[in-house]
Amino acid sequence: MSEASMKQRDTPFYILIGLLSVQVAYGLYWAGYDVSARLDLWENQALATAFVHSLTMTQEVFFFSHVALNMVALGLTLAGRHWALPVFILSFVCDRADWVIMGSNNLFSILVDVDTWALFSFTLQGAIIALLVFLRFEGRLR
C-alpha cells in the first residue's frame, strides 16, 4: 500500500479521534458546570442552589455515565477496538435520556440555549456514530 493511500485510509480515523475529543471536552465542560454549582463556585449562589435542586438523581446518573462512557469510547477508539461503537451508542442513549429529562427543567432552559446545544450535540454524536460504523466495517476497529 502506498504512503498516499495509507494517509487517505487513516483520514476518517483521525477525524473520528478529533470529533470524539470534542465530545469528551463538551461533556467535561458540562460536568464542570454541574460540579461548580455543587461546590458553590457560582457568583449567584441562589441560582446555583436552584440549579442543583432542579436535577434528579436519575438525570445525574445518565449524565455522568454519558461523560464517562465518552472517555471510554475515545480510549477504545485510540486502541483500535471495535467495542468503541457499542460503548458510544450507550453513551448516546444516556445523553438523550438526560436531554429528555432536562427538557422539562425550566431553570436549565433559562440558563442556556437548549435548542442550540441539543442540535450541536446531536449532530456531533451522529457524525461520530457514522464514522465508528464506517471504520468498524472497514476493519480499522477490531
PDB file of C-alpha atoms in Angstrom:
ATOM      1  CA  MET A   1       0.000   0.000   0.000  1.00  0.00           C
ATOM      2  CA  SER A   2       1.415   3.389  -0.965  1.00  0.00           C
ATOM      3  CA  GLU A   3       2.063   6.125   1.568  1.00  0.00           C
ATOM      4  CA  ALA A   4      -0.639   8.304  -0.029  1.00  0.00           C
ATOM      5  CA  SER A   5      -3.276   5.568   0.243  1.00  0.00           C
ATOM      6  CA  MET A   6      -2.228   4.869   3.859  1.00  0.00           C
ATOM      7  CA  LYS A   7      -2.769   8.539   4.719  1.00  0.00           C
ATOM      8  CA  GLN A   8      -6.117   8.516   2.903  1.00  0.00           C
ATOM      9  CA  ARG A   9      -7.146   5.369   4.794  1.00  0.00           C
ATOM     10  CA  ASP A  10      -6.223   6.998   8.123  1.00  0.00           C
ATOM     11  CA  THR A  11      -8.086  10.267   7.469  1.00  0.00           C
ATOM     12  CA  PRO A  12     -11.513   9.056   8.742  1.00  0.00           C
ATOM     13  CA  PHE A  13      -9.801   7.635  11.837  1.00  0.00           C
ATOM     14  CA  TYR A  14      -8.132  10.953  12.639  1.00  0.00           C
ATOM     15  CA  ILE A  15     -11.377  12.830  12.024  1.00  0.00           C
ATOM     16  CA  LEU A  16     -13.105  10.431  14.429  1.00  0.00           C
ATOM     17  CA  ILE A  17     -10.430  10.995  17.075  1.00  0.00           C
ATOM     18  CA  GLY A  18     -10.918  14.748  16.682  1.00  0.00           C
ATOM     19  CA  LEU A  19     -14.712  14.510  16.961  1.00  0.00           C
ATOM     20  CA  LEU A  20     -14.540  12.170  19.950  1.00  0.00           C
ATOM     21  CA  SER A  21     -12.095  14.569  21.611  1.00  0.00           C
ATOM     22  CA  VAL A  22     -14.578  17.412  21.086  1.00  0.00           C
ATOM     23  CA  GLN A  23     -17.332  15.188  22.526  1.00  0.00           C
ATOM     24  CA  VAL A  24     -15.220  14.405  25.596  1.00  0.00           C
ATOM     25  CA  ALA A  25     -14.371  18.102  26.080  1.00  0.00           C
ATOM     26  CA  TYR A  26     -18.052  19.019  25.628  1.00  0.00           C
ATOM     27  CA  GLY A  27     -19.102  16.517  28.305  1.00  0.00           C
ATOM     28  CA  LEU A  28     -16.373  17.634  30.690  1.00  0.00           C
ATOM     29  CA  TYR A  29     -17.416  21.265  30.188  1.00  0.00           C
ATOM     30  CA  TRP A  30     -20.977  20.483  31.301  1.00  0.00           C
ATOM     31  CA  ALA A  31     -19.724  18.241  34.115  1.00  0.00           C
ATOM     32  CA  GLY A  32     -17.649  21.194  35.328  1.00  0.00           C
ATOM     33  CA  TYR A  33     -20.767  23.362  35.159  1.00  0.00           C
ATOM     34  CA  ASP A  34     -22.654  20.854  37.302  1.00  0.00           C
ATOM     35  CA  VAL A  35     -19.850  20.294  39.815  1.00  0.00           C
ATOM     36  CA  SER A  36     -19.076  24.020  40.129  1.00  0.00           C
ATOM     37  CA  ALA A  37     -22.702  24.652  41.123  1.00  0.00           C
ATOM     38  CA  ARG A  38     -22.454  21.948  43.784  1.00  0.00           C
ATOM     39  CA  LEU A  39     -19.203  23.428  45.142  1.00  0.00           C
ATOM     40  CA  ASP A  40     -20.753  26.904  45.437  1.00  0.00           C
ATOM     41  CA  LEU A  41     -18.378  28.358  42.843  1.00  0.00           C
ATOM     42  CA  TRP A  42     -21.067  30.333  41.028  1.00  0.00           C
ATOM     43  CA  GLU A  43     -21.329  34.052  41.669  1.00  0.00           C
ATOM     44  CA  ASN A  44     -25.087  33.755  42.090  1.00  0.00           C
ATOM     45  CA  GLN A  45     -25.488  31.291  44.965  1.00  0.00           C
ATOM     46  CA  ALA A  46     -29.276  31.304  44.774  1.00  0.00           C
ATOM     47  CA  LEU A  47     -29.147  30.309  41.110  1.00  0.00           C
ATOM     48  CA  ALA A  48     -26.570  27.590  41.811  1.00  0.00           C
ATOM     49  CA  THR A  49     -28.712  26.174  44.610  1.00  0.00           C
ATOM     50  CA  ALA A  50     -31.834  26.274  42.446  1.00  0.00           C
ATOM     51  CA  PHE A  51     -29.939  24.560  39.609  1.00  0.00           C
ATOM     52  CA  VAL A  52     -28.664  21.757  41.848  1.00  0.00           C
ATOM     53  CA  HIS A  53     -32.131  21.208  43.344  1.00  0.00           C
ATOM     54  CA  SER A  54     -33.673  21.057  39.863  1.00  0.00           C
ATOM     55  CA  LEU A  55     -31.607  17.974  38.966  1.00  0.00           C
ATOM     56  CA  THR A  56     -32.799  14.464  39.745  1.00  0.00           C
ATOM     57  CA  MET A  57     -30.575  11.559  40.753  1.00  0.00           C
ATOM     58  CA  THR A  58     -31.695   9.650  37.644  1.00  0.00           C
ATOM     59  CA  GLN A  59     -30.685  12.532  35.433  1.00  0.00           C
ATOM     60  CA  GLU A  60     -27.292  12.838  37.115  1.00  0.00           C
ATOM     61  CA  VAL A  61     -26.663   9.094  36.681  1.00  0.00           C
ATOM     62  CA  PHE A  62     -27.489   9.350  32.967  1.00  0.00           C
ATOM     63  CA  PHE A  63     -25.379  12.476  32.544  1.00  0.00           C
ATOM     64  CA  PHE A  64     -22.232  11.358  34.358  1.00  0.00           C
ATOM     65  CA  SER A  65     -22.482   7.884  32.776  1.00  0.00           C
ATOM     66  CA  HIS A  66     -22.562   9.610  29.396  1.00  0.00           C
ATOM     67  CA  VAL A  67     -19.463  11.665  30.261  1.00  0.00           C
ATOM     68  CA  ALA A  68     -17.539   8.598  31.484  1.00  0.00           C
ATOM     69  CA  LEU A  69     -18.602   6.465  28.511  1.00  0.00           C
ATOM     70  CA  ASN A  70     -17.364   9.166  26.118  1.00  0.00           C
ATOM     71  CA  MET A  71     -13.888   8.854  27.628  1.00  0.00           C
ATOM     72  CA  VAL A  72     -14.036   5.063  27.417  1.00  0.00           C
ATOM     73  CA  ALA A  73     -15.124   5.259  23.761  1.00  0.00           C
ATOM     74  CA  LEU A  74     -12.213   7.580  22.973  1.00  0.00           C
ATOM     75  CA  GLY A  75      -9.761   5.218  24.667  1.00  0.00           C
ATOM     76  CA  LEU A  76     -11.182   2.198  22.842  1.00  0.00           C
ATOM     77  CA  THR A  77     -11.001   4.045  19.525  1.00  0.00           C
ATOM     78  CA  LEU A  78      -7.385   5.033  20.132  1.00  0.00           C
ATOM     79  CA  ALA A  79      -6.680   1.360  20.869  1.00  0.00           C
ATOM     80  CA  GLY A  80      -8.423   0.374  17.620  1.00  0.00           C
ATOM     81  CA  ARG A  81     -11.074  -1.697  19.406  1.00  0.00           C
ATOM     82  CA  HIS A  82     -14.486  -2.328  17.872  1.00  0.00           C
ATOM     83  CA  TRP A  83     -16.077  -2.020  21.335  1.00  0.00           C
ATOM     84  CA  ALA A  84     -15.893   1.752  20.843  1.00  0.00           C
ATOM     85  CA  LEU A  85     -19.104   1.572  18.771  1.00  0.00           C
ATOM     86  CA  PRO A  86     -21.417  -0.097  21.331  1.00  0.00           C
ATOM     87  CA  VAL A  87     -19.883   1.945  24.165  1.00  0.00           C
ATOM     88  CA  PHE A  88     -20.511   5.185  22.291  1.00  0.00           C
ATOM     89  CA  ILE A  89     -24.064   4.130  21.392  1.00  0.00           C
ATOM     90  CA  LEU A  90     -24.700   3.509  25.108  1.00  0.00           C
ATOM     91  CA  SER A  91     -23.231   6.961  25.817  1.00  0.00           C
ATOM     92  CA  PHE A  92     -25.571   8.422  23.191  1.00  0.00           C
ATOM     93  CA  VAL A  93     -28.612   6.747  24.794  1.00  0.00           C
ATOM     94  CA  CYS A  94     -27.601   8.063  28.239  1.00  0.00           C
ATOM     95  CA  ASP A  95     -27.177  11.563  26.809  1.00  0.00           C
ATOM     96  CA  ARG A  96     -30.536  11.509  25.035  1.00  0.00           C
ATOM     97  CA  ALA A  97     -32.216  10.328  28.265  1.00  0.00           C
ATOM     98  CA  ASP A  98     -30.525  13.203  30.108  1.00  0.00           C
ATOM     99  CA  TRP A  99     -31.734  15.677  27.471  1.00  0.00           C
ATOM    100  CA  VAL A 100     -35.307  14.351  27.665  1.00  0.00           C
ATOM    101  CA  ILE A 101     -35.303  14.837  31.435  1.00  0.00           C
ATOM    102  CA  MET A 102     -33.563  18.217  31.105  1.00  0.00           C
ATOM    103  CA  GLY A 103     -36.159  19.340  28.555  1.00  0.00           C
ATOM    104  CA  SER A 104     -38.715  19.650  31.336  1.00  0.00           C
ATOM    105  CA  ASN A 105     -36.299  21.647  33.501  1.00  0.00           C
ATOM    106  CA  ASN A 106     -37.424  25.258  33.097  1.00  0.00           C
ATOM    107  CA  LEU A 107     -34.467  26.638  35.040  1.00  0.00           C
ATOM    108  CA  PHE A 108     -31.928  24.986  32.725  1.00  0.00           C
ATOM    109  CA  SER A 109     -33.835  26.290  29.701  1.00  0.00           C
ATOM    110  CA  ILE A 110     -33.417  29.808  31.099  1.00  0.00           C
ATOM    111  CA  LEU A 111     -29.699  29.348  31.852  1.00  0.00           C
ATOM    112  CA  VAL A 112     -28.623  28.060  28.424  1.00  0.00           C
ATOM    113  CA  ASP A 113     -29.841  27.993  24.828  1.00  0.00           C
ATOM    114  CA  VAL A 114     -31.057  24.402  24.964  1.00  0.00           C
ATOM    115  CA  ASP A 115     -32.031  24.135  21.282  1.00  0.00           C
ATOM    116  CA  THR A 116     -28.613  25.216  20.018  1.00  0.00           C
ATOM    117  CA  TRP A 117     -26.723  22.906  22.365  1.00  0.00           C
ATOM    118  CA  ALA A 118     -29.038  19.981  21.592  1.00  0.00           C
ATOM    119  CA  LEU A 119     -28.540  20.466  17.845  1.00  0.00           C
ATOM    120  CA  PHE A 120     -24.750  20.715  18.258  1.00  0.00           C
ATOM    121  CA  SER A 121     -24.658  17.626  20.470  1.00  0.00           C
ATOM    122  CA  PHE A 122     -26.935  15.535  18.259  1.00  0.00           C
ATOM    123  CA  THR A 123     -25.031  16.453  15.080  1.00  0.00           C
ATOM    124  CA  LEU A 124     -21.666  15.697  16.677  1.00  0.00           C
ATOM    125  CA  GLN A 125     -22.875  12.364  18.033  1.00  0.00           C
ATOM    126  CA  GLY A 126     -24.418  11.397  14.688  1.00  0.00           C
ATOM    127  CA  ALA A 127     -21.127  12.056  12.898  1.00  0.00           C
ATOM    128  CA  ILE A 128     -19.226  10.024  15.500  1.00  0.00           C
ATOM    129  CA  ILE A 129     -21.599   7.066  15.191  1.00  0.00           C
ATOM    130  CA  ALA A 130     -21.375   7.194  11.383  1.00  0.00           C
ATOM    131  CA  LEU A 131     -17.563   7.181  11.495  1.00  0.00           C
ATOM    132  CA  LEU A 132     -17.482   4.389  14.083  1.00  0.00           C
ATOM    133  CA  VAL A 133     -19.748   2.255  11.877  1.00  0.00           C
ATOM    134  CA  PHE A 134     -17.669   3.072   8.779  1.00  0.00           C
ATOM    135  CA  LEU A 135     -14.369   2.233  10.472  1.00  0.00           C
ATOM    136  CA  ARG A 136     -15.812  -0.924  12.019  1.00  0.00           C
ATOM    137  CA  PHE A 137     -16.912  -2.259   8.638  1.00  0.00           C
ATOM    138  CA  GLU A 138     -13.673  -1.105   7.018  1.00  0.00           C
ATOM    139  CA  GLY A 139     -11.817  -3.240   9.556  1.00  0.00           C
ATOM    140  CA  ARG A 140      -9.967  -0.328  11.163  1.00  0.00           C
ATOM    141  CA  LEU A 141     -11.591  -1.103  14.532  1.00  0.00           C
ATOM    142  CA  ARG A 142     -11.134  -4.744  15.504  1.00  0.00           C
TER     143      ARG A 142
END
